[in-house]
CSV table of C-alpha atoms in Angstrom, one decimal:
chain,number,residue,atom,x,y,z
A,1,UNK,CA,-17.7,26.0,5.4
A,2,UNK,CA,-18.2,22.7,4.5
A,3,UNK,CA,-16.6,21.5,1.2
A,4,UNK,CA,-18.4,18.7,-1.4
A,5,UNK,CA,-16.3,16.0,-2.6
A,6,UNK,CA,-18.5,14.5,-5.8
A,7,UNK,CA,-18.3,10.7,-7.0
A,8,UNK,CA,-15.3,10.7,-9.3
A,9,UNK,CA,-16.5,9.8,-13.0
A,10,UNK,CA,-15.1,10.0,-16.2
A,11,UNK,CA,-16.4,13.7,-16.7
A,12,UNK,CA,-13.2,14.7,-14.1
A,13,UNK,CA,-11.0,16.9,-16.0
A,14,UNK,CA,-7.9,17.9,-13.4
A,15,UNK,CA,-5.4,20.4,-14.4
A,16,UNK,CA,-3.2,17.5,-14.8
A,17,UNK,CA,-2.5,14.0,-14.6
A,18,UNK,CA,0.7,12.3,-13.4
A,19,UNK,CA,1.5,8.8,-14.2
A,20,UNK,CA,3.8,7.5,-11.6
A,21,UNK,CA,5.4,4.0,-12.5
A,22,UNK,CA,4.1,1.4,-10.6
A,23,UNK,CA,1.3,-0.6,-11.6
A,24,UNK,CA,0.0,0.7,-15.2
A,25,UNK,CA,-3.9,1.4,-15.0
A,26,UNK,CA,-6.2,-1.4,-16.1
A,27,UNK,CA,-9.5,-0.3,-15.0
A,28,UNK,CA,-11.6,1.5,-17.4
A,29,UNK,CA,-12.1,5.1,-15.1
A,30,UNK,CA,-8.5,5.8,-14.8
A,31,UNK,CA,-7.7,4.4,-18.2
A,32,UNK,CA,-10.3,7.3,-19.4
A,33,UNK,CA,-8.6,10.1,-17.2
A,34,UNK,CA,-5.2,9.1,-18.6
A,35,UNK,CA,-6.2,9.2,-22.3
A,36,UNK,CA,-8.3,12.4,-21.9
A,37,UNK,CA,-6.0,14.4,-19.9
A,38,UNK,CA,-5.3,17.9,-20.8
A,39,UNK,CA,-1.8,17.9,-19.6
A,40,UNK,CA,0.0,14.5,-19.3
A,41,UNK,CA,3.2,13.9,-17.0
A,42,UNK,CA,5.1,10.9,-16.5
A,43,UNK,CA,7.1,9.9,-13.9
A,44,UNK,CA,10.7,8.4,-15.7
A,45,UNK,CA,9.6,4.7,-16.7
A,46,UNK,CA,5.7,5.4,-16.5
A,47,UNK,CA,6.7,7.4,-19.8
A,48,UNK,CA,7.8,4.7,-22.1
A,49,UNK,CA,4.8,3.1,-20.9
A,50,UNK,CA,2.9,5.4,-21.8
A,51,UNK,CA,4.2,5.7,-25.7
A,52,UNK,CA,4.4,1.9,-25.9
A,53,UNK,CA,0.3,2.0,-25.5
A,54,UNK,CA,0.5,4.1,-28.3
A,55,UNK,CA,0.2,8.0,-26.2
A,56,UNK,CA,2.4,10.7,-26.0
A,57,UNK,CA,3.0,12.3,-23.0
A,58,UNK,CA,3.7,15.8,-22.6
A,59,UNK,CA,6.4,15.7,-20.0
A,60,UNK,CA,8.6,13.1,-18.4
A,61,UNK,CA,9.7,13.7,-15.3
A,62,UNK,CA,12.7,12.2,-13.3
A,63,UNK,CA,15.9,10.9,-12.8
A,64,UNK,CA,16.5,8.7,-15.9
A,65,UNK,CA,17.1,5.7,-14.3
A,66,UNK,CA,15.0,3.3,-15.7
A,67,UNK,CA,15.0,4.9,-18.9
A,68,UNK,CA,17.9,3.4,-22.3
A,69,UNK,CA,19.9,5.9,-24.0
A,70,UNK,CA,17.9,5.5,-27.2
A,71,UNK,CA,14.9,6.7,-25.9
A,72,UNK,CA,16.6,9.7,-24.2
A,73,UNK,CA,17.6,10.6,-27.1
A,74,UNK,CA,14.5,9.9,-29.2
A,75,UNK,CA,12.6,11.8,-26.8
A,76,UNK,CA,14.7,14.5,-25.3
A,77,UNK,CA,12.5,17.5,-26.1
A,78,UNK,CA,9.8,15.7,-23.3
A,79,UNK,CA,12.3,14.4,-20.9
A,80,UNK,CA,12.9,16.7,-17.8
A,81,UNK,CA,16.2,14.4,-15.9
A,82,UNK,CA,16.4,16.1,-12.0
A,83,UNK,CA,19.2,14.6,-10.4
A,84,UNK,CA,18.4,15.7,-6.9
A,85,UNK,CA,17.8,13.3,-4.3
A,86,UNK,CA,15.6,14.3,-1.8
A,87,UNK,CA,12.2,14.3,-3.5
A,88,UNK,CA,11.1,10.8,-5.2
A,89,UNK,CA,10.0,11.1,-9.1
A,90,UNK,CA,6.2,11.7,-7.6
A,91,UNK,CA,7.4,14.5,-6.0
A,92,UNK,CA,9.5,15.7,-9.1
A,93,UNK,CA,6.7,15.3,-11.5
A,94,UNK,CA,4.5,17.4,-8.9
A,95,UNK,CA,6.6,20.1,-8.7
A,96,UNK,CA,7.1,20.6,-12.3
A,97,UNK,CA,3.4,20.5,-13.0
A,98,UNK,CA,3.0,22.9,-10.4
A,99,UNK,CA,5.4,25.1,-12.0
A,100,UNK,CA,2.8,24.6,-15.1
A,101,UNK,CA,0.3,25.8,-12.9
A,102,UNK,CA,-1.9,23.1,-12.2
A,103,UNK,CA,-3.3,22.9,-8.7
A,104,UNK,CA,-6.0,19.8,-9.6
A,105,UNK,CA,-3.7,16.9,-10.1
A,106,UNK,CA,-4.6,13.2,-10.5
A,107,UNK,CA,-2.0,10.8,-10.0
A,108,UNK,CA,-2.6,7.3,-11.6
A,109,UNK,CA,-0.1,4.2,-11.7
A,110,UNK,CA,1.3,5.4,-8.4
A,111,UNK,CA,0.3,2.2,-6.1
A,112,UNK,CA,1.8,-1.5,-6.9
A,113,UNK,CA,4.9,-3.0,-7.9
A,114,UNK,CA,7.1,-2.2,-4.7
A,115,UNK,CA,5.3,-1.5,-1.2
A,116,UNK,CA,7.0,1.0,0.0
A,117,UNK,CA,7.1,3.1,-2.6
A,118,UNK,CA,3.0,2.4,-2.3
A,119,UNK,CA,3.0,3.8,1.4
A,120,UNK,CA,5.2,6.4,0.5
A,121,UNK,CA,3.0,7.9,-2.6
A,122,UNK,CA,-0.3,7.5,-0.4
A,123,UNK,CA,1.6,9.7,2.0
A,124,UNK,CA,3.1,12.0,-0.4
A,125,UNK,CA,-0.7,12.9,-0.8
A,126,UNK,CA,-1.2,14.5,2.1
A,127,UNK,CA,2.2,16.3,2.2
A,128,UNK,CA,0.8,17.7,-1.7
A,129,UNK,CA,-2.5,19.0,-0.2
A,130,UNK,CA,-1.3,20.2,3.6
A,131,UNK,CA,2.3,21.5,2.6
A,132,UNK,CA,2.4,22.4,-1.2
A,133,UNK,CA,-1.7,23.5,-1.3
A,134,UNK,CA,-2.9,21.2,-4.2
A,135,UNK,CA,-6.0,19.4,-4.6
A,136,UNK,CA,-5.0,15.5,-5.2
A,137,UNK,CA,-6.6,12.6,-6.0
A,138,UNK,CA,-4.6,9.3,-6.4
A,139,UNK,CA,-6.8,6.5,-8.6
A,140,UNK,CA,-6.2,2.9,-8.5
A,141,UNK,CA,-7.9,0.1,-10.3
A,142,UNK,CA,-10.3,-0.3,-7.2
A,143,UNK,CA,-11.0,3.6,-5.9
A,144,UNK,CA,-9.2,6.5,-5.1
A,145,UNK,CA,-7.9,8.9,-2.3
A,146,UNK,CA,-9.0,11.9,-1.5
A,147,UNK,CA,-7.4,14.2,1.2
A,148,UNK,CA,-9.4,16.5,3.0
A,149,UNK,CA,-9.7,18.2,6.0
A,150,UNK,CA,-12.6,20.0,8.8
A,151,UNK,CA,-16.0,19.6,7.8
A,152,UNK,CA,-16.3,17.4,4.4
A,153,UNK,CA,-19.5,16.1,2.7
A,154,UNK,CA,-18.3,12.8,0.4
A,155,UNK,CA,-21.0,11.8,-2.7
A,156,UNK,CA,-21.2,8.0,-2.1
A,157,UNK,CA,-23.6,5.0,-3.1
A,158,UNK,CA,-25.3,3.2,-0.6
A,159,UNK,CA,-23.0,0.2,0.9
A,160,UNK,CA,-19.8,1.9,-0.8
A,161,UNK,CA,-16.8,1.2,0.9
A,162,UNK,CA,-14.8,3.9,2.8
A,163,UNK,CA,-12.0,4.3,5.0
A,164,UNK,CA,-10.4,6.9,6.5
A,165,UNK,CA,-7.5,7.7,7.1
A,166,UNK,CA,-6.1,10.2,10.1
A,167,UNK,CA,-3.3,12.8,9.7
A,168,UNK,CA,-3.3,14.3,12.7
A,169,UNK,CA,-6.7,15.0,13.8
A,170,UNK,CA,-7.7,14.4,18.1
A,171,UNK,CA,-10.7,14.9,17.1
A,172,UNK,CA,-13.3,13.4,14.5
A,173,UNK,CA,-16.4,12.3,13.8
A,174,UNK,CA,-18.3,11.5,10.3
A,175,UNK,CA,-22.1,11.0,9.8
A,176,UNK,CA,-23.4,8.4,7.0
A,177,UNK,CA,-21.3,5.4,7.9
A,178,UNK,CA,-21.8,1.9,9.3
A,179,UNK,CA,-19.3,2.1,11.9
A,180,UNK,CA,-19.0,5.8,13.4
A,181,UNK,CA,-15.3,7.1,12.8
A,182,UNK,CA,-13.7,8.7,15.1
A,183,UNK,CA,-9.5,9.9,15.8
A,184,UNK,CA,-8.1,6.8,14.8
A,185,UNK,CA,-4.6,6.5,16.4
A,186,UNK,CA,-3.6,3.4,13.8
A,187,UNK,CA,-3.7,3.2,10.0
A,188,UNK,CA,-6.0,0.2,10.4
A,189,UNK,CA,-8.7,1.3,12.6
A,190,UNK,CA,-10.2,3.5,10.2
A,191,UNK,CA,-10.7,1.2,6.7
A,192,UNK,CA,-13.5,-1.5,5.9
A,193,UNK,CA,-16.3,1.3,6.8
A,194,UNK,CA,-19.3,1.6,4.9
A,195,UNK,CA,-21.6,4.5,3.4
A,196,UNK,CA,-25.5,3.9,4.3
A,197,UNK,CA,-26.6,6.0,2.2
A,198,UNK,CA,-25.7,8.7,-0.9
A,199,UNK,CA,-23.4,10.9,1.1
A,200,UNK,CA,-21.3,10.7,4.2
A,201,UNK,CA,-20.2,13.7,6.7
A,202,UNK,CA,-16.8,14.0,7.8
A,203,UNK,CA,-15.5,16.6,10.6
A,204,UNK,CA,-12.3,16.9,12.0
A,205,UNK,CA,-9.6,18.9,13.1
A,206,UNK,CA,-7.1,18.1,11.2
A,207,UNK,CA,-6.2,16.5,7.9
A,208,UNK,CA,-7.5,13.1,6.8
A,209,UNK,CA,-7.7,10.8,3.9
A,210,UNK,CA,-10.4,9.2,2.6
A,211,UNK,CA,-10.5,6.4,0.2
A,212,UNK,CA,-13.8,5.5,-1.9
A,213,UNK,CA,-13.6,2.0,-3.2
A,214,UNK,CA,-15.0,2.0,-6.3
A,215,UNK,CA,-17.3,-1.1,-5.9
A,216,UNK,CA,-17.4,-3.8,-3.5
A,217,UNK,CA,-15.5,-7.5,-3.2
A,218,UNK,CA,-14.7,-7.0,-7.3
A,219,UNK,CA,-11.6,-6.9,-9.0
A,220,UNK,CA,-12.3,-4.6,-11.7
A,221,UNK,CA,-8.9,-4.5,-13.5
A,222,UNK,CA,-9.2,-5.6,-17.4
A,223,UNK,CA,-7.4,-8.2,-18.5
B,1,UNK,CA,20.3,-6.1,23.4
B,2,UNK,CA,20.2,-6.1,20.1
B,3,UNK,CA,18.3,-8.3,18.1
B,4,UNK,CA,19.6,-9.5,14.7
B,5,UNK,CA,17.3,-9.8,11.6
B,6,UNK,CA,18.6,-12.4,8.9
B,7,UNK,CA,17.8,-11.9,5.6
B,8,UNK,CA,14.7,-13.8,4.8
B,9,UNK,CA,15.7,-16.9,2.4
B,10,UNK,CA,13.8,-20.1,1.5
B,11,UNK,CA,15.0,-21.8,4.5
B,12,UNK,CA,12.7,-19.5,6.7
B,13,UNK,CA,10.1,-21.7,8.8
B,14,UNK,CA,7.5,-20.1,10.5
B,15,UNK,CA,5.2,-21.6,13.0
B,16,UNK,CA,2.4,-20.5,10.8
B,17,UNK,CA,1.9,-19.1,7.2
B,18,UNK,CA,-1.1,-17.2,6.6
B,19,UNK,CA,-2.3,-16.3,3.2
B,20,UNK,CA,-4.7,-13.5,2.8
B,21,UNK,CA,-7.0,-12.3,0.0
B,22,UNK,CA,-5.1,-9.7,-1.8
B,23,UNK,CA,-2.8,-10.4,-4.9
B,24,UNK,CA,-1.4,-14.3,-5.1
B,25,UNK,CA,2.2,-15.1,-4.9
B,26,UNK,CA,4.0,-14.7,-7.6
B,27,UNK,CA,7.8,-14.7,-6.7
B,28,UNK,CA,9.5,-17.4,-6.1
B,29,UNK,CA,10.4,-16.9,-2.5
B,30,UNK,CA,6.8,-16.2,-1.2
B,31,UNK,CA,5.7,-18.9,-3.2
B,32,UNK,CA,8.2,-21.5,-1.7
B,33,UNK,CA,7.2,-20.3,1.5
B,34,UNK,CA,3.7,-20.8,1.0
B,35,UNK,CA,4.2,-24.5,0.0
B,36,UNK,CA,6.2,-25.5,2.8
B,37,UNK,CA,4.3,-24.4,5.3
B,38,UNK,CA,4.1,-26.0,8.5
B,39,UNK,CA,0.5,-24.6,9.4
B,40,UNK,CA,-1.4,-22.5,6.2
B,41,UNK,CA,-4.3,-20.8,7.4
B,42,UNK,CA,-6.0,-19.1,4.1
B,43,UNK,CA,-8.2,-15.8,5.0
B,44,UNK,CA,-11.5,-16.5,3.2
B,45,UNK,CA,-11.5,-16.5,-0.6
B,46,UNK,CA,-7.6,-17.1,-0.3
B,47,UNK,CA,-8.8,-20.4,0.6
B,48,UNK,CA,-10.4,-21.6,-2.4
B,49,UNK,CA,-7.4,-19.8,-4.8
B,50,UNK,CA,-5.1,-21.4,-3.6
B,51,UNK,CA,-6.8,-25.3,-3.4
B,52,UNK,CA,-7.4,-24.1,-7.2
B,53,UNK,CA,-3.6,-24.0,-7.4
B,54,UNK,CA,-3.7,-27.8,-6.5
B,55,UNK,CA,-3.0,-27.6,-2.5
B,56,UNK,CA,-4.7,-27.9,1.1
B,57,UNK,CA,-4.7,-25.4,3.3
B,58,UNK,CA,-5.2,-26.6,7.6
B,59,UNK,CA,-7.9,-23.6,8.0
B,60,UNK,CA,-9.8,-21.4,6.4
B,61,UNK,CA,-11.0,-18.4,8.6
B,62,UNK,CA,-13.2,-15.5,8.0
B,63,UNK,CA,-16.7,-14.3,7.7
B,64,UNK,CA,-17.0,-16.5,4.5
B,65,UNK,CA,-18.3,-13.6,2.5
B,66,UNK,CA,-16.7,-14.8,-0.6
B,67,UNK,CA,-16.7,-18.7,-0.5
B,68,UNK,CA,-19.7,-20.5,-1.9
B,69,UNK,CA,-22.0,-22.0,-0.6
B,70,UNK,CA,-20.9,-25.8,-2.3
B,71,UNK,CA,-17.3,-24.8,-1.3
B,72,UNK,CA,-18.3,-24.6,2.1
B,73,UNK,CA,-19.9,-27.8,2.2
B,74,UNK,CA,-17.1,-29.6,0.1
B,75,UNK,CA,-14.7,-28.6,3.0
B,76,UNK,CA,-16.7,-27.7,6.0
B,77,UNK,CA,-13.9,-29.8,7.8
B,78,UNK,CA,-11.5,-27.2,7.2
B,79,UNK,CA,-13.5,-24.1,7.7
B,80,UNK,CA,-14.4,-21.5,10.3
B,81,UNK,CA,-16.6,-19.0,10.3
B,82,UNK,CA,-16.2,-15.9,12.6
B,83,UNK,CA,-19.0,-13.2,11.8
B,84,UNK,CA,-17.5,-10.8,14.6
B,85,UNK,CA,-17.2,-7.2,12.8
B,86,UNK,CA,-14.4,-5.9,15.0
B,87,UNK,CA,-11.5,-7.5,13.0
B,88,UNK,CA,-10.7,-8.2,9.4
B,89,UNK,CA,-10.4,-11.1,8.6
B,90,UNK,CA,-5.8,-11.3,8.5
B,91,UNK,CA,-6.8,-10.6,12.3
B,92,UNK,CA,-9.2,-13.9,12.8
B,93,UNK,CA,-6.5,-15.8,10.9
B,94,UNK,CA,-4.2,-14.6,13.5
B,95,UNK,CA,-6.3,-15.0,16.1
B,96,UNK,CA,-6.9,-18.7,15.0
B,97,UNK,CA,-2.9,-19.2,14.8
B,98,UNK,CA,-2.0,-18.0,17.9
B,99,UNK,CA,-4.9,-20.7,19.3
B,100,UNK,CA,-2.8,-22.9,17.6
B,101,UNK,CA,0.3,-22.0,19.3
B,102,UNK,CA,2.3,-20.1,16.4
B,103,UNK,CA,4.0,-17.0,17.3
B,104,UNK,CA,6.5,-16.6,14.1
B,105,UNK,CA,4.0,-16.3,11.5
B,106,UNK,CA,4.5,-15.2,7.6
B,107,UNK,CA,1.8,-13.4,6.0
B,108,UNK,CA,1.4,-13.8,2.0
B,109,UNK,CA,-1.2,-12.5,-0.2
B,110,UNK,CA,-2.0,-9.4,2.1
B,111,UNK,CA,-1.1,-6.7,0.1
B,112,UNK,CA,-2.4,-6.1,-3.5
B,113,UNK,CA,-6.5,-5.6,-4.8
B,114,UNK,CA,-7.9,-2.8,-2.6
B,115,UNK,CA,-5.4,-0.4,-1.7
B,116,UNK,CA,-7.1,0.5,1.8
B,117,UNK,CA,-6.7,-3.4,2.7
B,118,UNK,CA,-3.1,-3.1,1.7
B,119,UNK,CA,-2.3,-0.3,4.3
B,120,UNK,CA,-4.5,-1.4,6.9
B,121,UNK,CA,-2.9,-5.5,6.5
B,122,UNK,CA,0.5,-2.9,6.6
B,123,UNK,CA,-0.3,-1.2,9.5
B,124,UNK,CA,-1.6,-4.4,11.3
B,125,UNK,CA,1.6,-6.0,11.3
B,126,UNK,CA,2.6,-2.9,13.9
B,127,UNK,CA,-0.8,-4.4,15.7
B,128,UNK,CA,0.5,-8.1,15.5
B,129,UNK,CA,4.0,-7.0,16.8
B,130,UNK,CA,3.2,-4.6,19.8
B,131,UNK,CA,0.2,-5.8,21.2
B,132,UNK,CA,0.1,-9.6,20.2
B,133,UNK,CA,3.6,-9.5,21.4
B,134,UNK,CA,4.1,-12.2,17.8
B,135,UNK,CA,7.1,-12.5,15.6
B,136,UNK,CA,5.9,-11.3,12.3
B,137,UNK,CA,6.7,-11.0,8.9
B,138,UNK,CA,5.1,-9.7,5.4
B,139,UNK,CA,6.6,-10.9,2.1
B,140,UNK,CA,5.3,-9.6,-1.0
B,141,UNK,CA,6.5,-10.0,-4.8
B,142,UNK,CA,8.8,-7.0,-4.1
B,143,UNK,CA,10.2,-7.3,-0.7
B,144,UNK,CA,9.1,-8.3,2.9
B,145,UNK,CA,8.2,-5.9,6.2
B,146,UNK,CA,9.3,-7.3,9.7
B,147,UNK,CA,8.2,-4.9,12.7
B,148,UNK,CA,11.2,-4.1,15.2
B,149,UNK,CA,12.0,-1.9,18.1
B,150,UNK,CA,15.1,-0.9,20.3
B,151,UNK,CA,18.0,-1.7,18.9
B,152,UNK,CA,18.6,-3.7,15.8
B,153,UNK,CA,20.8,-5.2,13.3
B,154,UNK,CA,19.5,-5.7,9.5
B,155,UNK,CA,21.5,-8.5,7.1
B,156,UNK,CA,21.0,-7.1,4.1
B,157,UNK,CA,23.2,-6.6,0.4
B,158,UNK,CA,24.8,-3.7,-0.7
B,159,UNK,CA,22.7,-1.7,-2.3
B,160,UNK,CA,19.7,-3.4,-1.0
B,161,UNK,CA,16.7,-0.9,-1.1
B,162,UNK,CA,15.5,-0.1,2.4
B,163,UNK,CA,12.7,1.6,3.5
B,164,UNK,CA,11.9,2.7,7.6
B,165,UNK,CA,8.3,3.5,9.0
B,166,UNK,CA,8.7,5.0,11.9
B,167,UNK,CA,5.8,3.8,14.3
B,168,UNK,CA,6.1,5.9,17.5
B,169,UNK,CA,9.8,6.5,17.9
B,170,UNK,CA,10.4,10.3,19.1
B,171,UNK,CA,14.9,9.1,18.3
B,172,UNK,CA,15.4,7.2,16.0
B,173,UNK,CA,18.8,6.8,14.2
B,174,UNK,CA,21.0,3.7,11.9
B,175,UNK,CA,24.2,3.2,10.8
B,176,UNK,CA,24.6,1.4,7.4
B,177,UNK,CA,22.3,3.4,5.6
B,178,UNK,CA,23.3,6.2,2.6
B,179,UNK,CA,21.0,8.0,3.9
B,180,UNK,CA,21.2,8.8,8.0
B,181,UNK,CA,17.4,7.7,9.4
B,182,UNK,CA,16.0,9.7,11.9
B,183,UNK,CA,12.5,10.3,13.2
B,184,UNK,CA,10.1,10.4,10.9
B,185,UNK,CA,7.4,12.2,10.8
B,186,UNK,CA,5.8,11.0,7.8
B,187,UNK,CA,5.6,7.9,6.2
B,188,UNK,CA,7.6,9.0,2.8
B,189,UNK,CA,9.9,10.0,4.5
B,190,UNK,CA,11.7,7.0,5.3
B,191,UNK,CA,11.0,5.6,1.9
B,192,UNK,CA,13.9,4.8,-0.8
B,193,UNK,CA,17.0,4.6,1.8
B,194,UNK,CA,19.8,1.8,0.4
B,195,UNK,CA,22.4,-0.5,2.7
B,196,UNK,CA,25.7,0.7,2.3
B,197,UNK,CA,27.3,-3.4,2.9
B,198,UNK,CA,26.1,-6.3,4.5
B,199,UNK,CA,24.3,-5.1,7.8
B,200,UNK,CA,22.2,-2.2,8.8
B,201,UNK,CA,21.6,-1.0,12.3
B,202,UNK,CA,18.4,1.0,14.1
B,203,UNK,CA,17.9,2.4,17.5
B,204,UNK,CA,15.1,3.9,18.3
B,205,UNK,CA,13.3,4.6,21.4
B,206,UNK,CA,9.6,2.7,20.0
B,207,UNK,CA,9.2,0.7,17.3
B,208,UNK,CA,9.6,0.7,13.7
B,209,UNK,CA,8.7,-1.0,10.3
B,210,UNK,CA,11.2,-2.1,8.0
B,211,UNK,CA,11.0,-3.1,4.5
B,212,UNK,CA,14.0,-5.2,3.0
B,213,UNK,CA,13.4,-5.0,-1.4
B,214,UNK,CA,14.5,-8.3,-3.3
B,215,UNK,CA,16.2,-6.7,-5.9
B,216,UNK,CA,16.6,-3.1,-6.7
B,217,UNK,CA,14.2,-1.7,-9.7
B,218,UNK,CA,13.1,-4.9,-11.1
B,219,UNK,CA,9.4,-6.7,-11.2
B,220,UNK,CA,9.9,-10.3,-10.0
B,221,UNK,CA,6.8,-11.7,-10.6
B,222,UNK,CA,6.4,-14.8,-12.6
B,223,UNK,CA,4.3,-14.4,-15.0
């Protein structure tokens, strides 16, 4: 079976969106899936934010930390506080839209700000599709992350750029690319590809993540 | 052995800064760093940012993708050109510097813009480290990444936010931390650990990534 990951547009309408609290959205896609989601989570911070652009979420979801007193108590019909410590807010928020029953989940703001909590969300990913059996997608303001794994076709534009991420897979090769991929033992050995044409071919046996910049050597954030 | 890892002040002098394309300096430390430099090799466009922010950089190395073509001319002295497709360009910069003779070298600038760069510029510092055999270090606006192996010693502050990516070790275990480290098998799961005083300690039987946070929970960036 081979599984069809389309372009992402402003048409995507996930089960839910989680709005982690690093760097807030500034590029018009994600700004679009934020505004139109159908269920709206945010991760502690990410939700005073959120009502400071002028939206209301409909959950927040953490440990209270970097939320005042005043706005605990202004908003404590939305605010979920989990006190454990073993999953991060990402991981809180994801649970508890799970427990909503969303499966589709698109997590925005959740790269930036601190580095390792960057490299920790972009792995989280993976442990979300492989261990908890979601369908993610994590949006920045220059493309987005898909996991995936086996046999994968990806909707691209010619001379997108791709890179690929491996999680485990001895063996893998993709169709459709500049450079062919192939079981990348480093994190860096797999990025600064290239689609030739208006789809690429991954196949491999294990999990992988692929990352679709959205266009090429632009920094498409709004002011 | 064990080799001791100061905390990273404005006193630091590497042989060689390099400053790469992804989000400019903004804190004060990386930003002192980058104007003292010693040697400042700037990875393509980084170049022509930062002569915009009134210096002179020694090199500029890449494939000169994003320079035009009257910058290139204006200072022609100062660049080179490497069109080889095999590395990106942080890797020609440190390619260059290590013809130069550096070994300690700071990298600024590399994380930020497109978040494949970010984690392949991450993962390359393992690269640098391991099979470079350099001395290197990644600061950010956050916090700063310095590859180790073996056994080590960490200055850090109490409560200093640490995070460990384990690269390879099958034992891995610290003393200092709130949380005990072991060996990770993911890359989040490392994430959000905190020094308990003044010192941290790792052992592990391959290497390791470890990210030191300036402050806890607050954006340094100058605006």
């Amino acid at each position: 079976m081979t599984d069809r990951y389309p372009q992402l547009t402003e048409q995507y309408a996930p089960d839910a969106v989680i709005l982690g609290d690093g760097d807030y959205p500034r590029h018009a896609l994600p700004l679009r899936i934020l505004h139109n989601a159908r269920y709206l989570c945010c991760c502690d911070g990410a939700g005073a934010a959120f009502i400071k652009q002028g939206g209301m979420p409909h959950a927040i979801v953490g440990d209270g930390d970097s939320l005042s007193p005043t706005f605990k108590q202004q908003y404590a019909s939305l605010i979920h506080l989990i006190n454990e410590q073993d999953d991060n807010d990402l991981t809180k928020a994801t649970h508890h839209c799970m427990s909503c029953g969303a499966r589709r989940i698109a997590y925005l703001g959740a790269t930036g700000k601190r580095d390792d909590h960057t490299i920790g969300n972009i792995s989280l990913l993976m442990r979300y599709y492989r261990e908890f059996g979601l369908f993610p997608v994590m949006i920045t303001d220059f493309g987005y992350f898909t996991p995936a794994s086996g046999t994968c076709r990806f909707d691209t534009f010619c001379g997108q750029q791709v890179s690929i991420f491996n999680f485990g897979c001895t063996e893998l090769r993709g169709d459709g690319f500049r450079w062919a991929p192939y079981a990348y033992s480093s994190l860096w050995q797999g990025t600064l590809n290239e689609a030739l044409g208006t789809e690429v071919q991954l196949c491999g046996n294990g999990c992988f993540l692929v990352y679709r910049a959205f266009s090429p050597l632009k920094d498409n954030r709004l002011s």
